[in-house]
Amino acid sequence: MTVGQAALLVMIVLPAAVGAVLALTRADRVAAPIALVTAGLAAALACITALTRPAVSYPFVAGSDFALEVDALAALTMPMVAAVTFLVLVFAAGNIGQSQARFHGLMLIFSAAALVTVTAASLPGLLLAWELMGAISYALIGFWWRDSDRVSAGLTAFITTRTADLGLYVAAGAALAGGAGMALAELSAAADPWRHVAAAGILVAALGKAAQLPFSFWLSGAMKGPSPVSALLHSAAMVAMGGYLLLRVEPLLASTGWAGPVTAWAGVLTAVLMGVVALGQRELKQLLAASTIAQLGFVVLAAGVGAVSGGASHLVAHASVKALLFLAAGAWLSALGTEKIADLRGVARRWPVVGVTAAVAALALAGFAPLSLWATKDAVLAAALESSPWLYAAGLVAAAMSAAYSGKILWAMWRRGAGEKGRAEGAGRVSALEQVPLVVLGGGAAVLGVLALPPLSPVLADALGGHGEVSIAELAVSAGIAAAVLLLMLRFRSPEPEWALRWLGLEAIAQAVVVRPSLALARALARFDDHVVDRAVTTLAARVSVLARALARLDDHVVDRAVTTLAARVPVLARAAARADEDGVDRGVVAIASQVRRLGQMARAPQTGAIHQYFLQTVAFLAAGAVIWSVYAMMG
Amino acid sequence: MSMLSLIVFLPLVAAAVMVAVPSIGSAAARWAWVAVSAVELVLVGVLWAGYEDPGPNELAFEEQVPWIPGVNSSYHVGVDGLSLPLLAMTAFVFLACAIYALGDSERPRAQTALFLFLQGVSLGVFVAADLILFFVFFDLSIVGMYFVIAGWGHGNAAGSALKFFLYTFLGSLALLLGFIGLYVFSDPHTFDIPELVAATPLQDSPLTGGLVLAAILVGLAVKTPTVPFHTWLPPAHTDAPATGSAVLAGVLLKMGTYGFVRIAIPILPEAWRGWAWVIVVIGIVSVLYGALVALAQTNLKRMIAYTSVNHMGYIILALGAVGLAVDDSAQARSVAITGAVVQMVSHGLITAALFLLAGVMHARSGTYEMGSYGGLAAPAPRYAALFAVAAFASLGLPGLSGFIAEFQIFAGSIAVAPVTAIALLGILITAALFLRALQQVFTGHTQGQSTGFADLRGRELWSVGPLLSLSLLIGVLPQVLLVVIEPASASVVDLIGR
């Protein structure tokens, strides 16, 4: 085993093991330091493995390996996941005040699962990490389990994403049937029609995890979890992994002919519609959640049009931007006890470090030049234009929406208002531990756009696939739109239509179309089981006892009486027998003797097969025993 | 005496001693049970360490002694990759029950004797290589479980026990009828399983073969159980003691599914292929029906019982699917069978853990009604954690054994018969029902029976913990189990293709 391989294994096993121990113990006092050291080590190891690019595998299930491989895409994404994990845990050390062991333990296990997802090279390993992320996200969204609504939100998140995950199970079946094996890189070589089935299954699973339409609603509920959870799971890791998976299987999508366009349109439509939803939100975390989905829409679009390097750059830069904004929202929520955007007016002035970094992130989110998302988003849009002008146009609308909702929060937090004053509900302070990670993430939010600009962009495009060249005109158009919309938002109030506030009514639809009918069906079947299936058996058993009673009567009145009658006839018979003895027996004996000899020869024949009759008798005997038992039971 | 005979008869002899010596005290009886079960586990471990795959239709650690020579029935035992994992799982579950029962107070000597008897006959079923021997052990397990439920159960124990007994006993009679059919139509007549497998009686008579298979199917379907023969299961579990439920769900149900891979498929491959669609449909119905009915339950034990119908459905589904197509899909079919066998082991471990945990609930507050709890995680955090792990294991979360089983079942089955993907809804519904149960019982404000609920004690922790740890081990390093199962699955695929 090489150093790189060892580093890769330790990077995954260490947080998983430490996390499991922390989650099961109650070492609250030491949990944060232990978790920070672990996450810090994992982040360092992630950098080492990103440079050494190791691969490890061991035999797993279904003839397939549990394969981990650090290719160029993983090398770009892995350090981001590990670094955001570390920074979020630093923040959490100053923000999460209770059950710290459970919190940090779950976060570490989650980060291990996310790192496996990033490096997974085969379907079983991917699915393992993929669903584990979902389960841990359930536990983290419902972290404050005394509040039933938070646990419900975790349940919704897990069930919704698992619905989509079923696509991966189908894809595994297709991979097995297609004969190309379960390695992700080999799927595009699977035989038709299995290749298409695999592509469809993976697409559904990825759209679910990335909360793309129509699965988006689960992320709204997921905001009931602690803010650091949102910062890691709902910006940098789990939701982002949906987009990441599509980037990873881009060759498979492209090979089918249909999956690329479907993916692109799913992404861009989500980006537009969830942009509108984000603009309509009144709570900061809800706005950020909808915006995450919309931004992931650009990554999905990238996968659909083959712009892997652009999509990956957008993914990484967005992680920095959105983790920062979620952490800022968390800091304000703890300090002021509110996340209503109206109540947060002026909050940036009260805590300037938080305010300035959040402003940088919001500007980046808007696509304001020269900050990060301006360049990365444009790399995706440029590729979309090559594919279809309509896609490009829709993408520009989505970009305008990004600027609009970013403007909404940007101006709210800097305008003078209620947020400048303390509130009774909050702690009234933001600790240093909460501020430091924001500065680091702010740096990322500002400069990570270099990934999508020369001289780095051609290098990345070479390594990942995609387009390295940049069009100055398109960059200028994007920057112009962002700046114009930001200015408009300064002037006008944003529209907040009811349907946008309610996330397009998606959850209500899911409840009405899927959840309630399923529960009703379940209750109906349970009644059917008790009143029809079980009663049929019981009735049958009762009939047996009725039959037995009838047979008993038959026994008394018919069989017994026949015997008695017969007995009365015996003397008559005896006299007849005496006569027969005298007349015929002697002659008969001779005749019978010869017949017996013949029968004796015949009797040899069935010797080999006659035993089964014995067993049939056994059956009859046992069945009679069962009947008698049931009669006994019914009467007793 | 061979290793296998020692493993089967040691608990039987110990049970006889328990019965014969009335002066054995309560504590001695309890610890004797733990000791014998521990020795059994060690013996099975030794067996596992020395095991090498014996090859197609061959058995390892074989022993054959004439028994009823007139009908070519012998005391013939042996293990292969299908039975060895079940042997190990059985030994593990019984040891967990023994540890759990250390705190029980009701007639310990009789209980120890009965459970040791059950352990012996259960192990006997899994090592039997003769139909009569299989049948004898199979029926004795029903008798043993009857007395466990009737003698140590609660609620309407007598009624539930009788229903269990009559239903499964009648099922076993159908099974016997099928066995006699195999004997009658084999040439030379024999009850020896490897000989029957080699001879494939009824290969060219689809009607008779179908009828004999039908008898065997009904017999095994009652025991498994599959829809619609499952209604004995919920009352039996609800009224059985915790250890009884653990053994019933963990071990006894597997005798049904094991019978499919050991007897029905290898001896009647042609009939199996002919009936494959029916079996697949029964599997899909069991999966979906079991999951949906479980979703509607308010009683925790009834809910777990119905999830067993769902989980056994996956096995039936996979075994049916492998009979559907005999072409170049050998690898996929082998994967499906491997998944089915892993599911037998996995379900044994996980469901035993769930039932033991349900038993804790009954011991503390006397009710399984989920509505009478709430916020239980506050007074009983260890209990909540273990229950959550068991629930996630049961819903097939990766990293635990259920995933290894269900992933292979689905990958293999979908590859052979894409329609089986419908049954994927089963793992979704199972997830929903377990998460709803967790939410109702453990989260929210502490109320009702949760108030003053004592957390897990040592013996409870040490019985459930190892079961779940083993599930975790299989989930993370499945090869420890798969190296044993995979060659046997490949053999079954070969046998079914004849």
PDB file of N, CA and C in Angstrom, chain A residues 26 58-62 127-128 131 135 138 145-146 148 152 155 158-159 162-163 166 169-170 172-173 177 194 521-522 525 528-530 534 537 611-612 615 622 629 633, chain B residues 71 162-163 167 173 180 184 230-231 289 292 296 302 306 378 381 392 395-398 403-404 407-408 411 415 418 424 427-428 432 435 439 443-444 476 478-479 482:
ATOM      1  N   ARG A  26     -21.300  10.254  25.428  1.00  0.00           N
ATOM      2  CA  ARG A  26     -21.764  11.590  25.777  1.00  0.00           C
ATOM      3  C   ARG A  26     -20.597  12.445  26.267  1.00  0.00           C
ATOM      4  N   TYR A  58     -11.443  -2.943  -2.599  1.00  0.00           N
ATOM      5  CA  TYR A  58     -11.479  -4.293  -2.032  1.00  0.00           C
ATOM      6  C   TYR A  58     -12.776  -4.949  -2.444  1.00  0.00           C
ATOM      7  N   PRO A  59     -12.782  -6.298  -2.500  1.00  0.00           N
ATOM      8  CA  PRO A  59     -13.975  -6.989  -2.997  1.00  0.00           C
ATOM      9  C   PRO A  59     -15.185  -6.657  -2.122  1.00  0.00           C
ATOM     10  N   PHE A  60     -16.303  -6.370  -2.759  1.00  0.00           N
ATOM     11  CA  PHE A  60     -17.489  -5.968  -1.999  1.00  0.00           C
ATOM     12  C   PHE A  60     -18.640  -6.891  -2.353  1.00  0.00           C
ATOM     13  N   VAL A  61     -19.668  -6.392  -2.997  1.00  0.00           N
ATOM     14  CA  VAL A  61     -20.813  -7.258  -3.279  1.00  0.00           C
ATOM     15  C   VAL A  61     -21.007  -7.464  -4.777  1.00  0.00           C
ATOM     16  N   ALA A  62     -21.781  -8.481  -5.076  1.00  0.00           N
ATOM     17  CA  ALA A  62     -22.252  -8.731  -6.441  1.00  0.00           C
ATOM     18  C   ALA A  62     -21.104  -8.768  -7.441  1.00  0.00           C
ATOM     19  N   LEU A 127     -23.529   3.882  -3.756  1.00  0.00           N
ATOM     20  CA  LEU A 127     -24.846   3.769  -3.138  1.00  0.00           C
ATOM     21  C   LEU A 127     -24.726   3.711  -1.622  1.00  0.00           C
ATOM     22  N   LEU A 128     -23.701   3.023  -1.146  1.00  0.00           N
ATOM     23  CA  LEU A 128     -23.485   2.934   0.304  1.00  0.00           C
ATOM     24  C   LEU A 128     -23.348   4.337   0.890  1.00  0.00           C
ATOM     25  N   GLU A 131     -26.631   6.700   0.441  1.00  0.00           N
ATOM     26  CA  GLU A 131     -27.752   6.529   1.361  1.00  0.00           C
ATOM     27  C   GLU A 131     -27.351   6.819   2.807  1.00  0.00           C
ATOM     28  N   ALA A 135     -29.247   9.150   5.578  1.00  0.00           N
ATOM     29  CA  ALA A 135     -29.631   8.766   6.932  1.00  0.00           C
ATOM     30  C   ALA A 135     -29.064   9.745   7.957  1.00  0.00           C
ATOM     31  N   TYR A 138     -30.960  12.843   7.979  1.00  0.00           N
ATOM     32  CA  TYR A 138     -32.187  12.672   8.779  1.00  0.00           C
ATOM     33  C   TYR A 138     -31.914  12.970  10.252  1.00  0.00           C
ATOM     34  N   TRP A 145     -34.526  16.766  18.656  1.00  0.00           N
ATOM     35  CA  TRP A 145     -35.582  15.780  18.460  1.00  0.00           C
ATOM     36  C   TRP A 145     -36.781  16.003  19.371  1.00  0.00           C
ATOM     37  N   ARG A 146     -36.673  16.906  20.336  1.00  0.00           N
ATOM     38  CA  ARG A 146     -37.852  17.144  21.175  1.00  0.00           C
ATOM     39  C   ARG A 146     -38.929  17.889  20.396  1.00  0.00           C
ATOM     40  N   SER A 148     -41.159  17.859  17.402  1.00  0.00           N
ATOM     41  CA  SER A 148     -41.622  16.855  16.440  1.00  0.00           C
ATOM     42  C   SER A 148     -41.545  17.328  14.997  1.00  0.00           C
ATOM     43  N   SER A 152     -40.023  15.432  11.775  1.00  0.00           N
ATOM     44  CA  SER A 152     -40.839  15.208  10.573  1.00  0.00           C
ATOM     45  C   SER A 152     -40.117  15.683   9.327  1.00  0.00           C
ATOM     46  N   LEU A 155     -37.623  13.245   8.356  1.00  0.00           N
ATOM     47  CA  LEU A 155     -38.277  12.088   7.731  1.00  0.00           C
ATOM     48  C   LEU A 155     -38.608  12.392   6.270  1.00  0.00           C
ATOM     49  N   PHE A 158     -35.449  12.308   4.201  1.00  0.00           N
ATOM     50  CA  PHE A 158     -34.916  10.962   3.963  1.00  0.00           C
ATOM     51  C   PHE A 158     -35.785  10.190   2.980  1.00  0.00           C
ATOM     52  N   ILE A 159     -37.101  10.238   3.196  1.00  0.00           N
ATOM     53  CA  ILE A 159     -37.992   9.450   2.338  1.00  0.00           C
ATOM     54  C   ILE A 159     -37.973   9.994   0.903  1.00  0.00           C
ATOM     55  N   ARG A 162     -34.742   9.082  -0.658  1.00  0.00           N
ATOM     56  CA  ARG A 162     -34.660   7.635  -0.889  1.00  0.00           C
ATOM     57  C   ARG A 162     -35.537   7.216  -2.068  1.00  0.00           C
ATOM     58  N   THR A 163     -36.645   7.913  -2.238  1.00  0.00           N
ATOM     59  CA  THR A 163     -37.482   7.621  -3.415  1.00  0.00           C
ATOM     60  C   THR A 163     -36.635   7.746  -4.675  1.00  0.00           C
ATOM     61  N   LEU A 166     -33.891   5.018  -5.308  1.00  0.00           N
ATOM     62  CA  LEU A 166     -34.273   3.738  -5.912  1.00  0.00           C
ATOM     63  C   LEU A 166     -33.728   3.657  -7.337  1.00  0.00           C
ATOM     64  N   TYR A 169     -30.605   1.714  -7.400  1.00  0.00           N
ATOM     65  CA  TYR A 169     -30.789   0.263  -7.340  1.00  0.00           C
ATOM     66  C   TYR A 169     -31.111  -0.272  -8.744  1.00  0.00           C
ATOM     67  N   VAL A 170     -31.997   0.448  -9.421  1.00  0.00           N
ATOM     68  CA  VAL A 170     -32.341   0.036 -10.787  1.00  0.00           C
ATOM     69  C   VAL A 170     -31.092   0.094 -11.673  1.00  0.00           C
ATOM     70  N   ALA A 172     -28.068  -0.319 -10.780  1.00  0.00           N
ATOM     71  CA  ALA A 172     -27.194  -1.450 -10.453  1.00  0.00           C
ATOM     72  C   ALA A 172     -27.664  -2.709 -11.166  1.00  0.00           C
ATOM     73  N   GLY A 173     -28.986  -2.924 -11.172  1.00  0.00           N
ATOM     74  CA  GLY A 173     -29.516  -4.071 -11.905  1.00  0.00           C
ATOM     75  C   GLY A 173     -29.187  -3.975 -13.380  1.00  0.00           C
ATOM     76  N   ALA A 177     -26.980  -6.445 -15.730  1.00  0.00           N
ATOM     77  CA  ALA A 177     -27.537  -7.061 -16.922  1.00  0.00           C
ATOM     78  C   ALA A 177     -26.797  -6.615 -18.183  1.00  0.00           C
ATOM     79  N   TRP A 194     -29.889  -1.576 -21.599  1.00  0.00           N
ATOM     80  CA  TRP A 194     -29.529  -1.400 -20.182  1.00  0.00           C
ATOM     81  C   TRP A 194     -28.790  -0.088 -19.929  1.00  0.00           C
ATOM     82  N   LEU A 521     -54.224   3.412   1.735  1.00  0.00           N
ATOM     83  CA  LEU A 521     -54.117   2.050   1.206  1.00  0.00           C
ATOM     84  C   LEU A 521     -53.599   1.104   2.281  1.00  0.00           C
ATOM     85  N   ALA A 522     -52.594   1.573   3.031  1.00  0.00           N
ATOM     86  CA  ALA A 522     -52.031   0.740   4.089  1.00  0.00           C
ATOM     87  C   ALA A 522     -53.090   0.375   5.107  1.00  0.00           C
ATOM     88  N   LEU A 525     -55.540  -2.113   3.638  1.00  0.00           N
ATOM     89  CA  LEU A 525     -54.982  -3.457   3.545  1.00  0.00           C
ATOM     90  C   LEU A 525     -54.885  -4.109   4.915  1.00  0.00           C
ATOM     91  N   PHE A 528     -58.233  -5.356   5.635  1.00  0.00           N
ATOM     92  CA  PHE A 528     -58.439  -6.524   4.770  1.00  0.00           C
ATOM     93  C   PHE A 528     -57.732  -7.746   5.364  1.00  0.00           C
ATOM     94  N   ASP A 529     -56.530  -7.522   5.851  1.00  0.00           N
ATOM     95  CA  ASP A 529     -55.748  -8.629   6.404  1.00  0.00           C
ATOM     96  C   ASP A 529     -56.449  -9.234   7.616  1.00  0.00           C
ATOM     97  N   ASP A 530     -56.959  -8.345   8.486  1.00  0.00           N
ATOM     98  CA  ASP A 530     -57.622  -8.839   9.697  1.00  0.00           C
ATOM     99  C   ASP A 530     -58.982  -9.447   9.380  1.00  0.00           C
ATOM    100  N   ASP A 534     -57.321 -13.251   7.507  1.00  0.00           N
ATOM    101  CA  ASP A 534     -57.242 -13.991   8.760  1.00  0.00           C
ATOM    102  C   ASP A 534     -58.569 -14.663   9.074  1.00  0.00           C
ATOM    103  N   VAL A 537     -59.150 -17.924   7.359  1.00  0.00           N
ATOM    104  CA  VAL A 537     -58.461 -19.052   7.991  1.00  0.00           C
ATOM    105  C   VAL A 537     -59.206 -19.507   9.229  1.00  0.00           C
ATOM    106  N   ILE A 611     -44.011 -49.050   0.890  1.00  0.00           N
ATOM    107  CA  ILE A 611     -43.741 -48.244   2.080  1.00  0.00           C
ATOM    108  C   ILE A 611     -44.421 -46.885   2.031  1.00  0.00           C
ATOM    109  N   HIS A 612     -44.557 -46.337   0.834  1.00  0.00           N
ATOM    110  CA  HIS A 612     -45.156 -44.992   0.782  1.00  0.00           C
ATOM    111  C   HIS A 612     -46.555 -44.988   1.346  1.00  0.00           C
ATOM    112  N   PHE A 615     -46.468 -44.074   4.766  1.00  0.00           N
ATOM    113  CA  PHE A 615     -46.369 -42.632   5.000  1.00  0.00           C
ATOM    114  C   PHE A 615     -47.680 -41.927   4.715  1.00  0.00           C
ATOM    115  N   LEU A 622     -51.738 -38.119  11.214  1.00  0.00           N
ATOM    116  CA  LEU A 622     -51.371 -36.797  11.740  1.00  0.00           C
ATOM    117  C   LEU A 622     -52.495 -35.798  11.492  1.00  0.00           C
ATOM    118  N   TRP A 629     -57.261 -32.369  17.781  1.00  0.00           N
ATOM    119  CA  TRP A 629     -56.706 -31.286  18.604  1.00  0.00           C
ATOM    120  C   TRP A 629     -57.564 -30.024  18.498  1.00  0.00           C
ATOM    121  N   ALA A 633     -59.657 -28.143  21.250  1.00  0.00           N
ATOM    122  CA  ALA A 633     -59.411 -26.737  21.565  1.00  0.00           C
ATOM    123  C   ALA A 633     -60.712 -25.941  21.520  1.00  0.00           C
TER     124      ALA A 633
ATOM    125  N   VAL B  71     -36.479 -47.520   3.790  1.00  0.00           N
ATOM    126  CA  VAL B  71     -36.943 -46.483   2.871  1.00  0.00           C
ATOM    127  C   VAL B  71     -35.787 -45.622   2.392  1.00  0.00           C
ATOM    128  N   LEU B 162     -51.785 -21.957  19.805  1.00  0.00           N
ATOM    129  CA  LEU B 162     -52.518 -23.018  19.123  1.00  0.00           C
ATOM    130  C   LEU B 162     -52.647 -22.701  17.633  1.00  0.00           C
ATOM    131  N   LYS B 163     -52.939 -21.441  17.344  1.00  0.00           N
ATOM    132  CA  LYS B 163     -53.062 -21.040  15.945  1.00  0.00           C
ATOM    133  C   LYS B 163     -51.743 -21.272  15.220  1.00  0.00           C
ATOM    134  N   TYR B 167     -51.530 -24.113  12.268  1.00  0.00           N
ATOM    135  CA  TYR B 167     -51.263 -23.591  10.927  1.00  0.00           C
ATOM    136  C   TYR B 167     -49.944 -24.143  10.392  1.00  0.00           C
ATOM    137  N   LEU B 173     -47.498 -30.813   7.025  1.00  0.00           N
ATOM    138  CA  LEU B 173     -48.075 -32.024   6.424  1.00  0.00           C
ATOM    139  C   LEU B 173     -48.054 -31.937   4.898  1.00  0.00           C
ATOM    140  N   ILE B 180     -42.939 -37.239   0.290  1.00  0.00           N
ATOM    141  CA  ILE B 180     -43.315 -38.606  -0.085  1.00  0.00           C
ATOM    142  C   ILE B 180     -43.411 -38.713  -1.608  1.00  0.00           C
ATOM    143  N   VAL B 184     -41.508 -41.371  -3.844  1.00  0.00           N
ATOM    144  CA  VAL B 184     -42.223 -42.320  -4.705  1.00  0.00           C
ATOM    145  C   VAL B 184     -41.729 -42.223  -6.147  1.00  0.00           C
ATOM    146  N   HIS B 230     -49.804 -15.946   6.010  1.00  0.00           N
ATOM    147  CA  HIS B 230     -48.987 -15.302   7.039  1.00  0.00           C
ATOM    148  C   HIS B 230     -49.737 -14.949   8.307  1.00  0.00           C
ATOM    149  N   THR B 231     -51.059 -15.180   8.352  1.00  0.00           N
ATOM    150  CA  THR B 231     -51.807 -14.553   9.445  1.00  0.00           C
ATOM    151  C   THR B 231     -51.558 -15.204  10.812  1.00  0.00           C
ATOM    152  N   TYR B 289     -47.358  -5.986   0.135  1.00  0.00           N
ATOM    153  CA  TYR B 289     -48.462  -6.164   1.077  1.00  0.00           C
ATOM    154  C   TYR B 289     -47.938  -6.140   2.517  1.00  0.00           C
ATOM    155  N   LEU B 292     -46.976  -2.532   3.425  1.00  0.00           N
ATOM    156  CA  LEU B 292     -48.111  -1.619   3.587  1.00  0.00           C
ATOM    157  C   LEU B 292     -48.903  -1.935   4.852  1.00  0.00           C
ATOM    158  N   ALA B 296     -49.491   0.372   8.608  1.00  0.00           N
ATOM    159  CA  ALA B 296     -50.735   0.767   9.270  1.00  0.00           C
ATOM    160  C   ALA B 296     -50.815   0.290  10.716  1.00  0.00           C
ATOM    161  N   ARG B 302     -46.514  -6.160  16.314  1.00  0.00           N
ATOM    162  CA  ARG B 302     -47.240  -6.545  15.087  1.00  0.00           C
ATOM    163  C   ARG B 302     -46.567  -5.909  13.868  1.00  0.00           C
ATOM    164  N   TYR B 306     -45.039  -7.894  10.633  1.00  0.00           N
ATOM    165  CA  TYR B 306     -45.397  -7.709   9.221  1.00  0.00           C
ATOM    166  C   TYR B 306     -44.175  -7.336   8.380  1.00  0.00           C
ATOM    167  N   ALA B 378     -35.348  10.623  25.786  1.00  0.00           N
ATOM    168  CA  ALA B 378     -34.849  11.376  26.939  1.00  0.00           C
ATOM    169  C   ALA B 378     -34.533  10.467  28.123  1.00  0.00           C
ATOM    170  N   PRO B 381     -31.672   6.981  26.503  1.00  0.00           N
ATOM    171  CA  PRO B 381     -30.899   7.295  25.296  1.00  0.00           C
ATOM    172  C   PRO B 381     -30.213   6.071  24.662  1.00  0.00           C
ATOM    173  N   PHE B 392     -32.784   1.183  11.316  1.00  0.00           N
ATOM    174  CA  PHE B 392     -32.117   1.521  10.061  1.00  0.00           C
ATOM    175  C   PHE B 392     -31.538   0.267   9.396  1.00  0.00           C
ATOM    176  N   LEU B 395     -34.413  -1.350   7.643  1.00  0.00           N
ATOM    177  CA  LEU B 395     -34.889  -0.683   6.429  1.00  0.00           C
ATOM    178  C   LEU B 395     -33.830  -0.697   5.335  1.00  0.00           C
ATOM    179  N   GLY B 396     -32.736  -1.432   5.576  1.00  0.00           N
ATOM    180  CA  GLY B 396     -31.778  -1.672   4.502  1.00  0.00           C
ATOM    181  C   GLY B 396     -30.768  -0.558   4.321  1.00  0.00           C
ATOM    182  N   LEU B 397     -30.426   0.130   5.421  1.00  0.00           N
ATOM    183  CA  LEU B 397     -29.441   1.205   5.283  1.00  0.00           C
ATOM    184  C   LEU B 397     -28.065   0.621   4.952  1.00  0.00           C
ATOM    185  N   PRO B 398     -27.381   1.176   3.945  1.00  0.00           N
ATOM    186  CA  PRO B 398     -26.029   0.713   3.634  1.00  0.00           C
ATOM    187  C   PRO B 398     -25.105   0.849   4.844  1.00  0.00           C
ATOM    188  N   PHE B 403     -28.569  -4.093   3.727  1.00  0.00           N
ATOM    189  CA  PHE B 403     -28.250  -3.521   2.412  1.00  0.00           C
ATOM    190  C   PHE B 403     -27.531  -4.529   1.531  1.00  0.00           C
ATOM    191  N   ILE B 404     -26.582  -5.252   2.118  1.00  0.00           N
ATOM    192  CA  ILE B 404     -25.825  -6.242   1.350  1.00  0.00           C
ATOM    193  C   ILE B 404     -26.790  -7.258   0.751  1.00  0.00           C
ATOM    194  N   PHE B 407     -29.465  -5.149  -1.774  1.00  0.00           N
ATOM    195  CA  PHE B 407     -28.804  -4.656  -2.990  1.00  0.00           C
ATOM    196  C   PHE B 407     -28.604  -5.798  -3.978  1.00  0.00           C
ATOM    197  N   GLN B 408     -28.115  -6.939  -3.463  1.00  0.00           N
ATOM    198  CA  GLN B 408     -27.851  -8.065  -4.366  1.00  0.00           C
ATOM    199  C   GLN B 408     -29.141  -8.677  -4.883  1.00  0.00           C
ATOM    200  N   ALA B 411     -30.361  -6.083  -7.520  1.00  0.00           N
ATOM    201  CA  ALA B 411     -29.513  -6.017  -8.707  1.00  0.00           C
ATOM    202  C   ALA B 411     -29.683  -7.293  -9.528  1.00  0.00           C
ATOM    203  N   ALA B 415     -31.912  -7.487 -13.071  1.00  0.00           N
ATOM    204  CA  ALA B 415     -31.161  -7.861 -14.265  1.00  0.00           C
ATOM    205  C   ALA B 415     -31.846  -9.010 -15.003  1.00  0.00           C
ATOM    206  N   PRO B 418     -36.857  -7.308 -15.160  1.00  0.00           N
ATOM    207  CA  PRO B 418     -36.977  -5.885 -14.783  1.00  0.00           C
ATOM    208  C   PRO B 418     -38.240  -5.559 -14.000  1.00  0.00           C
ATOM    209  N   LEU B 424     -39.103  -2.548  -5.325  1.00  0.00           N
ATOM    210  CA  LEU B 424     -38.261  -1.536  -4.686  1.00  0.00           C
ATOM    211  C   LEU B 424     -39.090  -0.617  -3.796  1.00  0.00           C
ATOM    212  N   ILE B 427     -38.749  -1.178  -0.059  1.00  0.00           N
ATOM    213  CA  ILE B 427     -37.722  -0.608   0.821  1.00  0.00           C
ATOM    214  C   ILE B 427     -38.037   0.847   1.142  1.00  0.00           C
ATOM    215  N   LEU B 428     -38.842   1.468   0.303  1.00  0.00           N
ATOM    216  CA  LEU B 428     -39.272   2.837   0.595  1.00  0.00           C
ATOM    217  C   LEU B 428     -40.312   2.841   1.719  1.00  0.00           C
ATOM    218  N   ALA B 432     -40.253   4.365   5.548  1.00  0.00           N
ATOM    219  CA  ALA B 432     -41.259   5.272   6.101  1.00  0.00           C
ATOM    220  C   ALA B 432     -41.820   4.737   7.408  1.00  0.00           C
ATOM    221  N   LEU B 435     -39.248   4.971  10.295  1.00  0.00           N
ATOM    222  CA  LEU B 435     -38.995   6.342  10.732  1.00  0.00           C
ATOM    223  C   LEU B 435     -40.213   6.909  11.464  1.00  0.00           C
ATOM    224  N   GLN B 439     -40.127   8.144  15.278  1.00  0.00           N
ATOM    225  CA  GLN B 439     -40.578   9.484  15.638  1.00  0.00           C
ATOM    226  C   GLN B 439     -41.629   9.427  16.747  1.00  0.00           C
ATOM    227  N   THR B 443     -39.234  10.476  19.905  1.00  0.00           N
ATOM    228  CA  THR B 443     -39.021  11.915  19.838  1.00  0.00           C
ATOM    229  C   THR B 443     -40.240  12.667  20.367  1.00  0.00           C
ATOM    230  N   GLY B 444     -40.137  13.973  20.382  1.00  0.00           N
ATOM    231  CA  GLY B 444     -41.189  14.792  20.954  1.00  0.00           C
ATOM    232  C   GLY B 444     -41.004  14.899  22.463  1.00  0.00           C
ATOM    233  N   VAL B 476     -20.178  -3.785   6.314  1.00  0.00           N
ATOM    234  CA  VAL B 476     -18.965  -3.079   5.886  1.00  0.00           C
ATOM    235  C   VAL B 476     -17.995  -4.021   5.174  1.00  0.00           C
ATOM    236  N   PRO B 478     -18.584  -7.326   3.687  1.00  0.00           N
ATOM    237  CA  PRO B 478     -19.471  -8.452   3.357  1.00  0.00           C
ATOM    238  C   PRO B 478     -18.729  -9.709   2.915  1.00  0.00           C
ATOM    239  N   GLN B 479     -17.472  -9.534   2.497  1.00  0.00           N
ATOM    240  CA  GLN B 479     -16.763 -10.707   1.985  1.00  0.00           C
ATOM    241  C   GLN B 479     -16.583 -11.799   3.038  1.00  0.00           C
ATOM    242  N   LEU B 482     -19.655 -13.538   2.198  1.00  0.00           N
ATOM    243  CA  LEU B 482     -19.887 -13.871   0.793  1.00  0.00           C
ATOM    244  C   LEU B 482     -18.923 -14.941   0.274  1.00  0.00           C
TER     245      LEU B 482
END
